[in-house]
Tab-separated table of C-alpha atoms in Angstrom:
chain	number	residue	atom	x	y	z
A	1	MET	CA	-11.732	14.752	1.704
A	2	ARG	CA	-13.900	12.650	3.733
A	3	ALA	CA	-15.553	11.148	0.437
A	4	VAL	CA	-12.436	10.573	-1.190
A	5	VAL	CA	-11.434	8.364	1.766
A	6	GLY	CA	-14.636	6.878	2.117
A	7	ALA	CA	-14.580	5.568	-1.746
A	8	LEU	CA	-10.762	4.861	-1.380
A	9	ALA	CA	-11.704	2.493	1.363
A	10	LEU	CA	-15.027	1.170	-0.495
A	11	ALA	CA	-12.638	0.126	-3.331
A	12	ALA	CA	-10.003	-1.378	-1.139
A	13	ALA	CA	-12.342	-3.550	0.631
A	14	LEU	CA	-13.667	-5.051	-2.586
A	15	GLY	CA	-11.466	-7.775	-2.198
A	16	ALA	CA	-7.739	-9.165	-2.369
A	17	GLY	CA	-5.542	-8.404	-5.502
A	18	ALA	CA	-3.932	-11.726	-6.855
A	19	GLY	CA	-0.695	-9.494	-7.514
A	20	LEU	CA	-0.590	-8.792	-3.522
A	21	GLN	CA	-1.554	-12.370	-2.764
A	22	ARG	CA	1.375	-13.807	-4.602
A	23	TRP	CA	3.569	-11.025	-3.252
A	24	LEU	CA	2.567	-11.811	0.691
A	25	ASN	CA	2.698	-15.356	0.096
A	26	ASP	CA	6.108	-15.393	-1.481
A	27	GLY	CA	7.311	-12.946	1.263
A	28	GLY	CA	8.276	-10.193	-1.288
A	29	GLY	CA	10.544	-11.126	-3.826
A	30	ALA	CA	10.582	-10.249	-7.783
A	31	PHE	CA	7.893	-9.771	-10.447
A	32	ALA	CA	5.518	-12.216	-11.041
A	33	ALA	CA	3.790	-13.492	-14.322
A	34	PRO	CA	-0.051	-12.834	-14.549
A	35	GLU	CA	-2.026	-15.983	-13.358
A	36	GLY	CA	-3.238	-17.323	-16.463
A	37	GLY	CA	-0.357	-15.858	-18.507
A	38	PRO	CA	0.029	-12.570	-20.234
A	39	TYR	CA	-3.052	-10.615	-21.182
A	40	ALA	CA	-4.018	-7.503	-23.278
A	41	ARG	CA	-3.529	-4.318	-21.310
A	42	PRO	CA	-6.580	-2.642	-20.215
A	43	GLU	CA	-7.534	0.773	-21.661
A	44	PHE	CA	-7.832	3.562	-19.655
A	45	ARG	CA	-7.794	7.589	-19.600
A	46	LEU	CA	-6.761	9.593	-17.151
A	47	PRO	CA	-5.452	13.184	-16.741
A	48	ASP	CA	-1.824	14.278	-16.821
A	49	LEU	CA	-0.297	15.216	-13.586
A	50	ASP	CA	1.462	18.115	-15.458
A	51	ASP	CA	-1.648	19.988	-17.183
A	52	GLY	CA	-4.568	18.082	-16.353
A	53	ARG	CA	-5.147	16.970	-20.153
A	54	GLU	CA	-6.905	13.597	-20.455
A	55	ARG	CA	-4.469	10.837	-21.711
A	56	SER	CA	-4.875	7.292	-22.728
A	57	ILE	CA	-2.404	4.674	-22.268
A	58	ALA	CA	-2.836	3.954	-25.959
A	59	GLU	CA	-0.707	6.971	-26.232
A	60	TRP	CA	2.494	4.846	-25.551
A	61	ASP	CA	1.528	1.539	-27.729
A	62	GLY	CA	4.531	0.220	-29.334
A	63	GLN	CA	6.784	0.852	-26.414
A	64	ARG	CA	7.798	-1.312	-23.488
A	65	ILE	CA	5.797	0.263	-20.441
A	66	VAL	CA	6.839	0.423	-16.597
A	67	LEU	CA	3.434	1.255	-15.285
A	68	ASN	CA	4.117	2.241	-11.511
A	69	PHE	CA	1.007	3.256	-9.505
A	70	TRP	CA	2.407	5.610	-6.605
A	71	ALA	CA	1.166	8.278	-4.187
A	72	SER	CA	2.607	11.441	-2.366
A	73	TRP	CA	1.771	9.755	1.193
A	74	CYS	CA	3.256	6.391	0.133
A	75	ALA	CA	6.701	5.989	1.582
A	76	PRO	CA	8.033	3.295	-0.174
A	77	CYS	CA	6.737	4.448	-3.327
A	78	LEU	CA	8.756	7.604	-2.954
A	79	GLU	CA	11.977	5.299	-2.003
A	80	GLU	CA	11.916	3.607	-5.345
A	81	MET	CA	11.040	6.439	-7.579
A	82	PRO	CA	14.463	7.874	-8.074
A	83	MET	CA	15.286	4.314	-9.408
A	84	PHE	CA	12.766	4.716	-11.945
A	85	VAL	CA	14.027	8.172	-12.887
A	86	ARG	CA	17.682	7.016	-13.480
A	87	LEU	CA	16.416	3.829	-15.560
A	88	GLN	CA	14.088	6.164	-17.686
A	89	ASP	CA	17.374	7.839	-18.451
A	90	ARG	CA	19.276	4.999	-19.480
A	91	TYR	CA	16.753	2.944	-20.855
A	92	GLY	CA	14.404	5.311	-22.472
A	93	ASP	CA	16.336	5.602	-26.069
A	94	GLN	CA	15.507	1.834	-26.052
A	95	GLY	CA	11.757	1.959	-26.414
A	96	VAL	CA	11.081	2.002	-22.747
A	97	GLN	CA	8.960	4.288	-21.103
A	98	PHE	CA	7.924	4.702	-17.654
A	99	LEU	CA	4.385	5.739	-16.821
A	100	GLY	CA	2.937	6.891	-13.484
A	101	VAL	CA	-0.300	6.893	-12.040
A	102	ALA	CA	-0.770	8.947	-8.671
A	103	MET	CA	-3.377	7.337	-6.733
A	104	ASP	CA	-3.639	10.680	-5.066
A	105	GLN	CA	-5.153	14.391	-4.883
A	106	PRO	CA	-3.484	16.380	-7.979
A	107	GLU	CA	-1.624	19.433	-6.174
A	108	PRO	CA	0.116	16.741	-3.408
A	109	ALA	CA	1.125	14.658	-6.321
A	110	ARG	CA	2.373	17.339	-8.543
A	111	GLN	CA	4.557	19.100	-5.590
A	112	MET	CA	6.098	15.368	-5.037
A	113	ALA	CA	6.691	14.915	-8.523
A	114	GLU	CA	8.563	18.049	-8.842
A	115	ARG	CA	10.788	17.282	-5.908
A	116	LEU	CA	11.851	13.889	-7.337
A	117	LYS	CA	12.428	15.326	-10.561
A	118	LEU	CA	10.330	12.677	-12.433
A	119	ASN	CA	11.414	12.576	-16.158
A	120	TYR	CA	8.577	10.610	-17.181
A	121	PRO	CA	4.833	11.261	-17.431
A	122	SER	CA	2.587	10.663	-14.715
A	123	LEU	CA	-1.380	10.316	-14.956
A	124	VAL	CA	-3.497	11.335	-11.733
A	125	GLY	CA	-6.714	10.027	-10.002
A	126	GLU	CA	-8.277	8.864	-6.918
A	127	LEU	CA	-11.489	6.627	-6.975
A	128	ASP	CA	-10.903	6.369	-10.949
A	129	ALA	CA	-6.992	5.334	-10.507
A	130	MET	CA	-7.736	2.804	-8.033
A	131	GLN	CA	-10.103	1.151	-10.645
A	132	VAL	CA	-7.447	1.325	-13.059
A	133	ALA	CA	-5.067	-0.499	-10.271
A	134	SER	CA	-7.946	-2.891	-10.078
A	135	ALA	CA	-8.322	-3.554	-13.846
A	136	PHE	CA	-4.405	-4.446	-13.334
A	137	GLY	CA	-4.573	-6.714	-10.918
A	138	ASN	CA	-4.531	-4.634	-7.728
A	139	SER	CA	-8.059	-4.757	-6.134
A	140	GLN	CA	-6.752	-3.317	-2.607
A	141	GLY	CA	-5.196	-0.592	-4.190
A	142	VAL	CA	-1.720	-1.261	-2.200
A	143	LEU	CA	0.907	0.885	-3.231
A	144	PRO	CA	3.477	0.998	-4.697
A	145	TYR	CA	2.312	-1.271	-7.487
A	146	THR	CA	4.085	-1.785	-10.879
A	147	VAL	CA	3.243	-3.498	-13.972
A	148	LEU	CA	5.367	-4.245	-16.884
A	149	ILE	CA	3.804	-4.032	-20.535
A	150	ASP	CA	5.717	-5.492	-23.737
A	151	ALA	CA	5.602	-3.551	-26.925
A	152	ASP	CA	2.637	-5.721	-28.234
A	153	GLY	CA	0.478	-4.368	-25.247
A	154	GLN	CA	0.905	-7.667	-23.084
A	155	VAL	CA	0.841	-7.205	-19.321
A	156	GLN	CA	3.890	-9.685	-18.574
A	157	ALA	CA	4.351	-9.283	-14.948
A	158	THR	CA	3.069	-7.432	-11.715
A	159	HIS	CA	4.320	-6.497	-8.544
A	160	ALA	CA	2.820	-5.077	-5.291
A	161	GLY	CA	5.674	-3.437	-3.291
A	162	LEU	CA	9.062	-2.491	-3.559
A	163	VAL	CA	10.560	-3.017	-6.760
A	164	ASP	CA	13.599	-5.260	-6.847
A	165	GLY	CA	15.934	-3.008	-9.227
A	166	ALA	CA	17.918	-5.988	-10.547
A	167	ASP	CA	15.050	-7.862	-11.464
A	168	LEU	CA	13.395	-4.844	-13.368
A	169	GLU	CA	16.538	-4.126	-15.029
A	170	ARG	CA	16.688	-7.817	-16.192
A	171	TRP	CA	13.311	-7.251	-18.095
A	172	LEU	CA	14.573	-4.004	-19.278
A	173	GLU	CA	17.538	-5.432	-20.986
A	174	GLU	CA	15.523	-8.111	-22.855
A	175	ASP	CA	15.249	-7.649	-26.488
B	1	MET	CA	5.802	-42.523	21.202
B	2	ASN	CA	9.473	-41.952	20.837
B	3	GLU	CA	11.424	-38.871	21.526
B	4	CYS	CA	11.517	-37.440	17.978
B	5	ALA	CA	7.721	-38.313	17.349
B	6	ARG	CA	6.738	-36.370	20.725
B	7	LEU	CA	9.165	-33.302	19.524
B	8	ALA	CA	7.582	-33.443	16.084
B	9	LEU	CA	3.976	-33.289	17.813
B	10	VAL	CA	5.050	-30.215	20.160
B	11	LEU	CA	6.692	-28.408	17.372
B	12	ALA	CA	3.408	-29.203	15.132
B	13	ALA	CA	1.060	-27.537	17.895
B	14	LEU	CA	3.428	-24.797	18.111
B	15	THR	CA	3.419	-23.627	14.974
B	16	THR	CA	-0.252	-24.480	13.514
B	17	GLY	CA	-2.946	-22.000	14.268
B	18	SER	CA	-1.315	-19.395	15.114
B	19	THR	CA	-1.860	-16.095	13.348
B	20	TRP	CA	1.423	-14.629	13.130
B	21	ALA	CA	4.804	-16.333	12.740
B	22	GLY	CA	6.764	-17.394	15.877
B	23	PRO	CA	10.384	-18.463	16.213
B	24	PHE	CA	9.465	-21.962	15.046
B	25	ASP	CA	8.561	-20.724	11.860
B	26	VAL	CA	11.568	-18.808	11.329
B	27	LEU	CA	13.372	-22.224	12.704
B	28	LEU	CA	11.420	-24.248	10.035
B	29	GLY	CA	12.274	-21.847	7.088
B	30	ARG	CA	8.666	-21.038	6.988
B	31	ALA	CA	7.642	-17.435	5.398
B	32	PRO	CA	5.968	-15.617	8.014
B	33	PRO	CA	1.954	-15.380	7.530
B	34	VAL	CA	1.288	-12.082	6.465
B	35	PRO	CA	-2.401	-10.577	6.629
B	36	GLN	CA	-3.899	-10.285	3.331
B	37	THR	CA	-5.918	-7.114	3.698
B	38	ALA	CA	-5.746	-3.691	5.682
B	39	GLN	CA	-8.678	-4.864	7.745
B	40	GLU	CA	-6.958	-8.254	8.786
B	41	ALA	CA	-3.887	-6.222	9.648
B	42	PHE	CA	-4.876	-3.507	11.625
B	43	GLY	CA	-7.726	-4.368	14.353
B	44	LEU	CA	-9.489	-1.717	15.647
B	45	ARG	CA	-12.096	-1.519	18.399
B	46	VAL	CA	-13.891	1.313	20.118
B	47	VAL	CA	-14.495	0.271	24.025
B	48	GLY	CA	-16.265	2.065	26.662
B	49	SER	CA	-18.225	5.392	26.998
B	50	GLY	CA	-18.118	8.989	27.959
B	51	PRO	CA	-14.621	9.878	29.426
B	52	GLU	CA	-13.788	6.368	29.839
B	53	ALA	CA	-13.738	5.464	25.815
B	54	ARG	CA	-10.899	4.230	24.192
B	55	LEU	CA	-9.945	3.376	20.782
B	56	GLU	CA	-7.892	0.038	20.872
B	57	LEU	CA	-5.201	-0.698	17.934
B	58	ASP	CA	-4.098	-4.157	17.432
B	59	ILE	CA	-1.363	-3.887	14.613
B	60	ALA	CA	-0.131	-7.044	12.986
B	61	ARG	CA	3.483	-7.791	13.251
B	62	GLY	CA	5.345	-6.033	10.631
B	63	HIS	CA	2.902	-3.299	10.150
B	64	TYR	CA	2.385	0.301	11.488
B	65	LEU	CA	-0.224	2.806	11.370
B	66	TYR	CA	0.554	6.421	11.027
B	67	ARG	CA	-0.215	8.468	13.889
B	68	ASP	CA	-0.862	11.461	12.270
B	69	ARG	CA	-3.455	9.957	9.926
B	70	LEU	CA	-5.821	8.665	12.704
B	71	SER	CA	-8.997	10.313	13.235
B	72	ALA	CA	-12.303	9.438	14.047
B	73	ARG	CA	-15.802	10.952	14.528
B	74	VAL	CA	-18.963	9.478	15.935
B	75	VAL	CA	-21.394	8.379	12.810
B	76	GLY	CA	-24.322	10.800	12.345
B	77	GLY	CA	-22.085	13.666	13.907
B	78	GLU	CA	-20.300	16.439	12.534
B	79	ALA	CA	-17.161	16.927	14.868
B	80	GLU	CA	-14.140	14.901	14.933
B	81	LEU	CA	-13.694	13.130	18.214
B	82	THR	CA	-10.488	14.354	20.307
B	83	LEU	CA	-8.096	11.329	20.257
B	84	ARG	CA	-5.584	11.563	23.397
B	85	LEU	CA	-2.993	10.203	21.165
B	86	PRO	CA	-0.110	8.762	23.210
B	87	PRO	CA	3.197	9.182	21.566
B	88	GLY	CA	4.331	6.976	18.870
B	89	ASP	CA	7.330	5.080	17.653
B	90	ARG	CA	9.775	8.030	16.052
B	91	THR	CA	10.970	7.471	12.828
B	92	HIS	CA	12.995	9.212	10.128
B	93	ASP	CA	11.746	9.094	6.559
B	94	GLU	CA	13.767	10.427	3.917
B	95	SER	CA	10.523	11.701	2.386
B	96	PHE	CA	8.579	12.744	5.017
B	97	GLY	CA	11.332	13.708	7.663
B	98	ILE	CA	10.232	12.694	11.496
B	99	THR	CA	6.950	10.735	11.641
B	100	GLU	CA	5.404	9.013	14.472
B	101	VAL	CA	3.860	5.703	14.169
B	102	TYR	CA	2.307	2.830	15.793
B	103	ARG	CA	2.936	-0.703	16.059
B	104	GLY	CA	1.543	-3.789	18.217
B	105	ARG	CA	-1.138	-2.806	20.714
B	106	VAL	CA	-1.999	0.639	21.230
B	107	GLU	CA	-4.939	2.407	23.684
B	108	VAL	CA	-5.862	5.835	22.603
B	109	PRO	CA	-8.135	7.189	25.130
B	110	THR	CA	-11.306	9.569	23.892
B	111	THR	CA	-14.454	10.983	24.870
B	112	LEU	CA	-17.587	9.720	23.448
B	113	PRO	CA	-20.833	11.802	23.940
B	114	ALA	CA	-23.844	10.430	25.533
B	115	GLY	CA	-25.683	7.961	23.110
B	116	ALA	CA	-22.837	7.545	20.599
B	117	ASP	CA	-23.012	3.953	19.615
B	118	ALA	CA	-20.606	3.799	16.479
B	119	VAL	CA	-17.760	5.563	15.584
B	120	GLU	CA	-16.324	6.081	12.055
B	121	VAL	CA	-12.328	5.736	11.977
B	122	ASN	CA	-10.044	6.903	9.648
B	123	TYR	CA	-6.365	5.496	9.227
B	124	GLN	CA	-3.634	4.490	6.981
B	125	GLY	CA	-0.705	2.347	7.440
B	126	CYS	CA	1.958	0.019	5.826
B	127	VAL	CA	3.879	-3.192	5.592
B	128	GLU	CA	7.633	-2.186	7.060
B	129	GLY	CA	9.559	-1.027	4.092
B	130	ARG	CA	7.427	-2.887	1.328
B	131	LEU	CA	4.176	-1.101	0.892
B	132	CYS	CA	1.362	0.727	2.197
B	133	TYR	CA	-2.368	0.216	2.442
B	134	PRO	CA	-4.553	2.940	0.660
B	135	PRO	CA	-6.244	5.574	3.168
B	136	ALA	CA	-9.322	3.629	4.732
B	137	ARG	CA	-12.256	4.617	6.988
B	138	ARG	CA	-14.173	1.758	9.051
B	139	VAL	CA	-17.512	2.151	11.216
B	140	LEU	CA	-17.089	0.476	14.496
B	141	THR	CA	-19.785	-0.508	17.128
B	142	VAL	CA	-19.070	0.879	20.147
B	143	GLU	CA	-18.291	-1.901	22.719
B	144	PRO	CA	-19.134	-2.162	26.469
B	145	SER	CA	-15.993	-1.836	28.726
């Protein structure tokens, strides 16, 4: 555990994430487009929380992805995840796929996913999940962190902190 | 200098150079400055020696540290230090039940073994109602009291 915490701290110290900077500077608010505009989503592979099988984000290519980084120890994450469950139900048949990445140890994350009745897949990892978060603009590893990826695999927006549900739904309603 | 100019200077003096937002920031409609990193948000010091030692927490406004996620050990040592943790603010969290958190300035008495000159502190905290920083570890040089 100590090694894991140390690794997380080291990764956290690597620098401030642009998404966090924007979020902090505007005092919260909605999703923000990446600086420099949309960009092709980074490739990554992580184990599935359910069965440990390694999965690639490419499996969901062609769908609009709401990629949410979370952890069982993160109260704001747990606060917003029931909304993601409802939105997955509502928009799942319209080509929307929520995808979690738990920056956590598998067992507590699995227990929390069961408790929250997650109806969408979640991957899991510790330092490797933090590296994925960093690749999506969250180099501090703050949670929750949510990324909107369009059906062409372009990262359209990111948000550090609790998501504004109305803002997220506006994006989900877009064609 | 007329009264308006004098007032403007006073306001400017009161609202620049401070780390955290004050009432004038609110009056002027400024977004409160928020620390950008956990290191900035959570000031940590270890001060003193022997049974008089203490861990000092200086937590930025709008942030909190979880009491039960605070631990420390002497660098190079195996055993965790016994932190005499004062009660924190009790909050009810839907997911975690009753939890205790620290806000503002908090002193945590502890006892350092002879010769201890650096302490490793593990902690985890959040911005109120918004986001959490990941669990972190910091190595602190013991300062004389």
